[in-house]
C-alpha atoms as a PDB file:
ATOM      1  CA  MET A   1     114.728 100.355 106.956  1.00  0.00           C
ATOM      2  CA  ASN A   2     116.288 101.264 110.547  1.00  0.00           C
ATOM      3  CA  ASN A   3     115.428 104.933 110.044  1.00  0.00           C
ATOM      4  CA  SER A   4     111.354 104.115 109.993  1.00  0.00           C
ATOM      5  CA  ILE A   5     111.499 102.129 112.995  1.00  0.00           C
ATOM      6  CA  ASN A   6     109.610 104.217 115.769  1.00  0.00           C
ATOM      7  CA  LYS A   7     110.254 101.984 118.581  1.00  0.00           C
ATOM      8  CA  TYR A   8     111.702  98.749 120.264  1.00  0.00           C
ATOM      9  CA  ILE A   9     109.551  96.642 122.582  1.00  0.00           C
ATOM     10  CA  GLU A  10     111.731  94.221 124.963  1.00  0.00           C
ATOM     11  CA  SER A  11     109.630  93.741 127.921  1.00  0.00           C
ATOM     12  CA  LEU A  12     106.631  91.741 128.513  1.00  0.00           C
ATOM     13  CA  ASN A  13     105.343  94.589 130.835  1.00  0.00           C
ATOM     14  CA  ASN A  14     105.027  97.029 128.021  1.00  0.00           C
ATOM     15  CA  PRO A  15     101.771  98.639 127.673  1.00  0.00           C
ATOM     16  CA  GLU A  16     101.758  98.277 123.772  1.00  0.00           C
ATOM     17  CA  TYR A  17     102.732  94.337 124.444  1.00  0.00           C
ATOM     18  CA  LYS A  18      99.745  93.912 126.768  1.00  0.00           C
ATOM     19  CA  PHE A  19      97.604  95.772 124.432  1.00  0.00           C
ATOM     20  CA  LEU A  20      98.574  93.494 121.572  1.00  0.00           C
ATOM     21  CA  ILE A  21      98.061  90.350 123.626  1.00  0.00           C
ATOM     22  CA  SER A  22      94.454  91.881 124.531  1.00  0.00           C
ATOM     23  CA  LEU A  23      93.501  91.385 121.054  1.00  0.00           C
ATOM     24  CA  LYS A  24      93.854  87.914 121.165  1.00  0.00           C
ATOM     25  CA  LYS A  25      90.263  87.735 122.504  1.00  0.00           C
ATOM     26  CA  ASN A  26      87.257  88.308 120.775  1.00  0.00           C
ATOM     27  CA  ARG A  27      85.672  90.773 123.123  1.00  0.00           C
ATOM     28  CA  ASN A  28      88.612  93.067 123.009  1.00  0.00           C
ATOM     29  CA  ARG A  29      88.820  92.911 119.057  1.00  0.00           C
ATOM     30  CA  LYS A  30      85.313  94.027 119.029  1.00  0.00           C
ATOM     31  CA  SER A  31      85.682  96.999 121.707  1.00  0.00           C
ATOM     32  CA  GLU A  32      88.598  98.304 120.206  1.00  0.00           C
ATOM     33  CA  ASN A  33      87.597  97.739 116.394  1.00  0.00           C
ATOM     34  CA  LYS A  34      91.130  96.265 115.672  1.00  0.00           C
ATOM     35  CA  SER A  35      92.289  92.936 114.815  1.00  0.00           C
ATOM     36  CA  ILE A  36      95.871  91.195 113.904  1.00  0.00           C
ATOM     37  CA  ALA A  37      97.276  90.421 110.690  1.00  0.00           C
ATOM     38  CA  GLU A  38     100.206  87.777 111.176  1.00  0.00           C
ATOM     39  CA  GLY A  39     102.412  86.369 108.513  1.00  0.00           C
ATOM     40  CA  TYR A  40     104.212  88.028 105.293  1.00  0.00           C
ATOM     41  CA  ARG A  41     101.736  86.870 102.689  1.00  0.00           C
ATOM     42  CA  GLU A  42      98.870  87.883 105.028  1.00  0.00           C
ATOM     43  CA  ASN A  43     100.337  91.485 105.201  1.00  0.00           C
ATOM     44  CA  SER A  44     101.356  91.598 101.580  1.00  0.00           C
ATOM     45  CA  ASN A  45      97.635  91.538 101.009  1.00  0.00           C
ATOM     46  CA  LEU A  46      96.502  93.771 103.805  1.00  0.00           C
ATOM     47  CA  ILE A  47      98.802  96.616 102.632  1.00  0.00           C
ATOM     48  CA  ASP A  48      97.451  96.547  99.281  1.00  0.00           C
ATOM     49  CA  SER A  49      93.897  96.747 100.532  1.00  0.00           C
ATOM     50  CA  SER A  50      91.730  99.543 101.484  1.00  0.00           C
ATOM     51  CA  LEU A  51      91.841  98.925 105.276  1.00  0.00           C
ATOM     52  CA  ASN A  52      93.700 101.161 107.670  1.00  0.00           C
ATOM     53  CA  VAL A  53      96.762  99.711 109.112  1.00  0.00           C
ATOM     54  CA  ASP A  54      97.759 101.172 112.547  1.00  0.00           C
ATOM     55  CA  THR A  55     101.076  99.753 113.404  1.00  0.00           C
ATOM     56  CA  LEU A  56     103.519  96.953 111.876  1.00  0.00           C
ATOM     57  CA  TYR A  57     105.347  94.857 114.219  1.00  0.00           C
ATOM     58  CA  ILE A  58     108.596  93.168 113.157  1.00  0.00           C
ATOM     59  CA  CYS A  59     111.086  90.790 114.267  1.00  0.00           C
ATOM     60  CA  PRO A  60     114.034  90.538 111.954  1.00  0.00           C
ATOM     61  CA  GLU A  61     115.452  87.284 113.893  1.00  0.00           C
ATOM     62  CA  LEU A  62     112.332  85.432 112.642  1.00  0.00           C
ATOM     63  CA  PHE A  63     112.280  86.724 108.872  1.00  0.00           C
ATOM     64  CA  VAL A  64     112.336  83.552 106.587  1.00  0.00           C
ATOM     65  CA  GLY A  65     112.172  85.284 102.863  1.00  0.00           C
ATOM     66  CA  GLU A  66     114.102  87.649 101.166  1.00  0.00           C
ATOM     67  CA  ASN A  67     111.326  89.915 100.109  1.00  0.00           C
ATOM     68  CA  ASN A  68     110.789  91.366 103.857  1.00  0.00           C
ATOM     69  CA  GLU A  69     112.698  94.470 103.162  1.00  0.00           C
ATOM     70  CA  LYS A  70     110.307  95.355 100.178  1.00  0.00           C
ATOM     71  CA  LEU A  71     107.154  94.627 102.029  1.00  0.00           C
ATOM     72  CA  ILE A  72     108.184  96.979 105.073  1.00  0.00           C
ATOM     73  CA  ARG A  73     109.098  99.669 102.537  1.00  0.00           C
ATOM     74  CA  LYS A  74     105.498  99.641 101.481  1.00  0.00           C
ATOM     75  CA  PHE A  75     104.278 100.218 104.917  1.00  0.00           C
ATOM     76  CA  GLU A  76     106.689 103.165 104.991  1.00  0.00           C
ATOM     77  CA  ASN A  77     105.473 104.511 101.931  1.00  0.00           C
ATOM     78  CA  LYS A  78     102.085 104.707 103.512  1.00  0.00           C
ATOM     79  CA  ASN A  79     103.635 106.234 106.737  1.00  0.00           C
ATOM     80  CA  ILE A  80     102.709 103.456 108.886  1.00  0.00           C
ATOM     81  CA  ARG A  81     104.042 103.207 112.367  1.00  0.00           C
ATOM     82  CA  ILE A  82     106.818 100.434 112.509  1.00  0.00           C
ATOM     83  CA  VAL A  83     107.748  98.924 115.966  1.00  0.00           C
ATOM     84  CA  GLN A  84     110.513  96.298 116.364  1.00  0.00           C
ATOM     85  CA  VAL A  85     109.856  93.642 118.773  1.00  0.00           C
ATOM     86  CA  ALA A  86     112.426  91.258 120.705  1.00  0.00           C
ATOM     87  CA  LEU A  87     112.197  87.729 119.814  1.00  0.00           C
ATOM     88  CA  LYS A  88     110.946  86.485 123.245  1.00  0.00           C
ATOM     89  CA  VAL A  89     108.454  89.426 123.066  1.00  0.00           C
ATOM     90  CA  PHE A  90     107.151  88.468 119.304  1.00  0.00           C
ATOM     91  CA  LYS A  91     106.927  84.750 120.042  1.00  0.00           C
ATOM     92  CA  GLU A  92     104.239  85.675 122.935  1.00  0.00           C
ATOM     93  CA  ILE A  93     102.115  87.652 120.591  1.00  0.00           C
ATOM     94  CA  SER A  94     102.376  85.443 117.791  1.00  0.00           C
ATOM     95  CA  TYR A  95      99.437  82.852 117.184  1.00  0.00           C
ATOM     96  CA  ARG A  96     101.712  80.810 115.135  1.00  0.00           C
ATOM     97  CA  ASP A  97     103.816  78.084 116.211  1.00  0.00           C
ATOM     98  CA  LYS A  98     106.689  79.137 113.744  1.00  0.00           C
ATOM     99  CA  PRO A  99     106.301  82.906 113.118  1.00  0.00           C
ATOM    100  CA  ASP A 100     107.866  84.924 110.657  1.00  0.00           C
ATOM    101  CA  GLY A 101     108.553  87.965 112.257  1.00  0.00           C
ATOM    102  CA  ILE A 102     105.630  90.013 110.785  1.00  0.00           C
ATOM    103  CA  ILE A 103     102.540  91.206 112.836  1.00  0.00           C
ATOM    104  CA  SER A 104     100.275  94.126 112.074  1.00  0.00           C
ATOM    105  CA  ILE A 105      97.435  95.689 113.761  1.00  0.00           C
ATOM    106  CA  PHE A 106      94.523  96.720 111.534  1.00  0.00           C
ATOM    107  CA  ASP A 107      91.257  98.697 111.919  1.00  0.00           C
ATOM    108  CA  VAL A 108      88.234  96.369 111.263  1.00  0.00           C
ATOM    109  CA  ASN A 109      85.970  97.428 108.555  1.00  0.00           C
ATOM    110  CA  LYS A 110      82.311  97.141 108.989  1.00  0.00           C
ATOM    111  CA  ASN A 111      80.993  97.048 105.419  1.00  0.00           C
ATOM    112  CA  LYS A 112      77.036  97.752 105.237  1.00  0.00           C
ATOM    113  CA  LEU A 113      75.214  95.775 102.972  1.00  0.00           C
ATOM    114  CA  PRO A 114      74.416  97.836  99.624  1.00  0.00           C
ATOM    115  CA  LYS A 115      71.363  97.533  98.075  1.00  0.00           C
ATOM    116  CA  THR A 116      72.682  95.626  94.904  1.00  0.00           C
ATOM    117  CA  ILE A 117      75.875  93.426  94.812  1.00  0.00           C
ATOM    118  CA  SER A 118      77.518  92.346  91.752  1.00  0.00           C
ATOM    119  CA  GLY A 119      78.590  88.862  91.279  1.00  0.00           C
ATOM    120  CA  PRO A 120      78.189  85.879  93.014  1.00  0.00           C
ATOM    121  CA  ILE A 121      78.162  85.718  96.993  1.00  0.00           C
ATOM    122  CA  LEU A 122      79.076  83.309  99.530  1.00  0.00           C
ATOM    123  CA  ILE A 123      76.872  82.935 102.591  1.00  0.00           C
ATOM    124  CA  PRO A 124      78.483  80.713 105.101  1.00  0.00           C
ATOM    125  CA  ASP A 125      76.017  79.771 107.912  1.00  0.00           C
ATOM    126  CA  GLN A 126      77.035  78.393 111.362  1.00  0.00           C
ATOM    127  CA  ILE A 127      80.742  78.058 110.947  1.00  0.00           C
ATOM    128  CA  GLU A 128      82.211  77.335 114.107  1.00  0.00           C
ATOM    129  CA  LYS A 129      85.736  77.153 113.636  1.00  0.00           C
ATOM    130  CA  PRO A 130      87.858  80.180 112.372  1.00  0.00           C
ATOM    131  CA  GLY A 131      90.176  78.143 110.126  1.00  0.00           C
ATOM    132  CA  ASN A 132      87.036  76.591 108.479  1.00  0.00           C
ATOM    133  CA  LEU A 133      85.723  79.971 107.668  1.00  0.00           C
ATOM    134  CA  GLY A 134      89.161  81.097 106.470  1.00  0.00           C
ATOM    135  CA  THR A 135      89.278  78.174 104.137  1.00  0.00           C
ATOM    136  CA  MET A 136      86.021  79.086 102.584  1.00  0.00           C
ATOM    137  CA  ILE A 137      87.162  82.802 101.939  1.00  0.00           C
ATOM    138  CA  ARG A 138      90.320  81.310 100.192  1.00  0.00           C
ATOM    139  CA  THR A 139      87.946  78.653  98.230  1.00  0.00           C
ATOM    140  CA  SER A 140      85.841  81.445  97.186  1.00  0.00           C
ATOM    141  CA  LYS A 141      88.095  83.534  95.875  1.00  0.00           C
ATOM    142  CA  SER A 142      89.811  80.965  93.813  1.00  0.00           C
ATOM    143  CA  PHE A 143      86.281  80.463  92.409  1.00  0.00           C
ATOM    144  CA  GLY A 144      85.968  84.287  91.617  1.00  0.00           C
ATOM    145  CA  ILE A 145      83.544  84.855  94.672  1.00  0.00           C
ATOM    146  CA  ASN A 146      84.266  88.262  95.911  1.00  0.00           C
ATOM    147  CA  ASN A 147      81.327  88.833  98.180  1.00  0.00           C
ATOM    148  CA  ILE A 148      81.052  87.216 101.537  1.00  0.00           C
ATOM    149  CA  LEU A 149      77.930  87.804 103.412  1.00  0.00           C
ATOM    150  CA  LEU A 150      77.837  86.705 107.149  1.00  0.00           C
ATOM    151  CA  SER A 151      74.525  86.537 109.075  1.00  0.00           C
ATOM    152  CA  ASP A 152      75.859  84.959 112.489  1.00  0.00           C
ATOM    153  CA  GLU A 153      78.566  85.494 114.728  1.00  0.00           C
ATOM    154  CA  ILE A 154      79.346  81.980 115.935  1.00  0.00           C
ATOM    155  CA  THR A 155      82.850  82.777 114.537  1.00  0.00           C
ATOM    156  CA  ASP A 156      84.360  86.151 114.678  1.00  0.00           C
ATOM    157  CA  VAL A 157      85.262  87.107 111.287  1.00  0.00           C
ATOM    158  CA  TYR A 158      88.307  89.210 112.618  1.00  0.00           C
ATOM    159  CA  ASN A 159      89.883  86.236 114.388  1.00  0.00           C
ATOM    160  CA  PRO A 160      93.380  85.952 113.273  1.00  0.00           C
ATOM    161  CA  ASN A 161      92.918  82.288 112.356  1.00  0.00           C
ATOM    162  CA  VAL A 162      90.079  83.222 110.003  1.00  0.00           C
ATOM    163  CA  ILE A 163      92.867  85.543 108.164  1.00  0.00           C
ATOM    164  CA  ARG A 164      95.469  83.106 108.421  1.00  0.00           C
ATOM    165  CA  ALA A 165      93.793  80.112 106.850  1.00  0.00           C
ATOM    166  CA  SER A 166      92.543  82.301 104.092  1.00  0.00           C
ATOM    167  CA  ILE A 167      96.322  82.751 103.448  1.00  0.00           C
ATOM    168  CA  GLY A 168      95.511  86.860 103.038  1.00  0.00           C
ATOM    169  CA  HIS A 169      92.504  86.424 100.490  1.00  0.00           C
ATOM    170  CA  PHE A 170      90.402  87.834 103.600  1.00  0.00           C
ATOM    171  CA  PHE A 171      91.882  91.161 102.613  1.00  0.00           C
ATOM    172  CA  LYS A 172      90.919  90.776  98.765  1.00  0.00           C
ATOM    173  CA  VAL A 173      86.991  90.235  99.285  1.00  0.00           C
ATOM    174  CA  GLN A 174      84.195  92.050 100.517  1.00  0.00           C
ATOM    175  CA  ILE A 175      82.999  91.100 103.708  1.00  0.00           C
ATOM    176  CA  TYR A 176      79.256  92.074 104.939  1.00  0.00           C
ATOM    177  CA  LEU A 177      78.111  91.528 108.467  1.00  0.00           C
ATOM    178  CA  VAL A 178      74.450  91.485 108.597  1.00  0.00           C
ATOM    179  CA  GLU A 179      71.995  90.830 111.375  1.00  0.00           C
ATOM    180  CA  VAL A 180      69.142  88.308 111.209  1.00  0.00           C
ATOM    181  CA  MET A 181      66.200  88.963 113.039  1.00  0.00           C
ATOM    182  CA  MET A 182      64.215  85.952 114.177  1.00  0.00           C
ATOM    183  CA  LYS A 183      60.362  85.981 114.732  1.00  0.00           C
END
C-alpha cells in the first residue's frame, strides 16, 4: 500500500485540507461539482459504482476493520490518487464522531431524466433532513427501487449525511434531479 500514497497531509494550513473543509458547505459542493463519501461501507459501494472518484484520503490510525487494505487496493487498481492524512487533520475533515479513517472526494453525477425509466421510482418531496433522505434511499433499495426522482432541493442530495444514512446504497441507485416549474 505505501507505494501508492501520493502525499501526506499533516497541517491544517494545507490547501488540500482547506478544500476538503470547504466541501462541508452545500454551495461549495455545488460550485465544485464534488462531494465527500466517508466510511468503509460507503467507499466500498462508491468504488464499485460508475462515479468518478478524485482522491481517497486515509488515516491508518483510525482503521477499524480488517478489509481496509483490500479496499485501498481497489482504489489503486483504478489509478485513484491516495493521500495519507494525519490524525488531527482527519478528525477535522470527518463528519463523524468516530471516523474510520477513509474519506474520498467524488464527482457529482447530474443524471438527466430519460424519456423512460424501467422499474419503480421513489419521488420524495420536501425532505428537510439529509439523514431522512438517506434513510429513504436505503429503504427504497431494500424494496428493489433503484430510481430516485428528486424535484426540489430543500436537502442537497450530495450532502455527506445523505450518503452516510443510506449506508452506501446511494451509489447503487440512479438519482435524477428535475426542476419543477410552478405556474
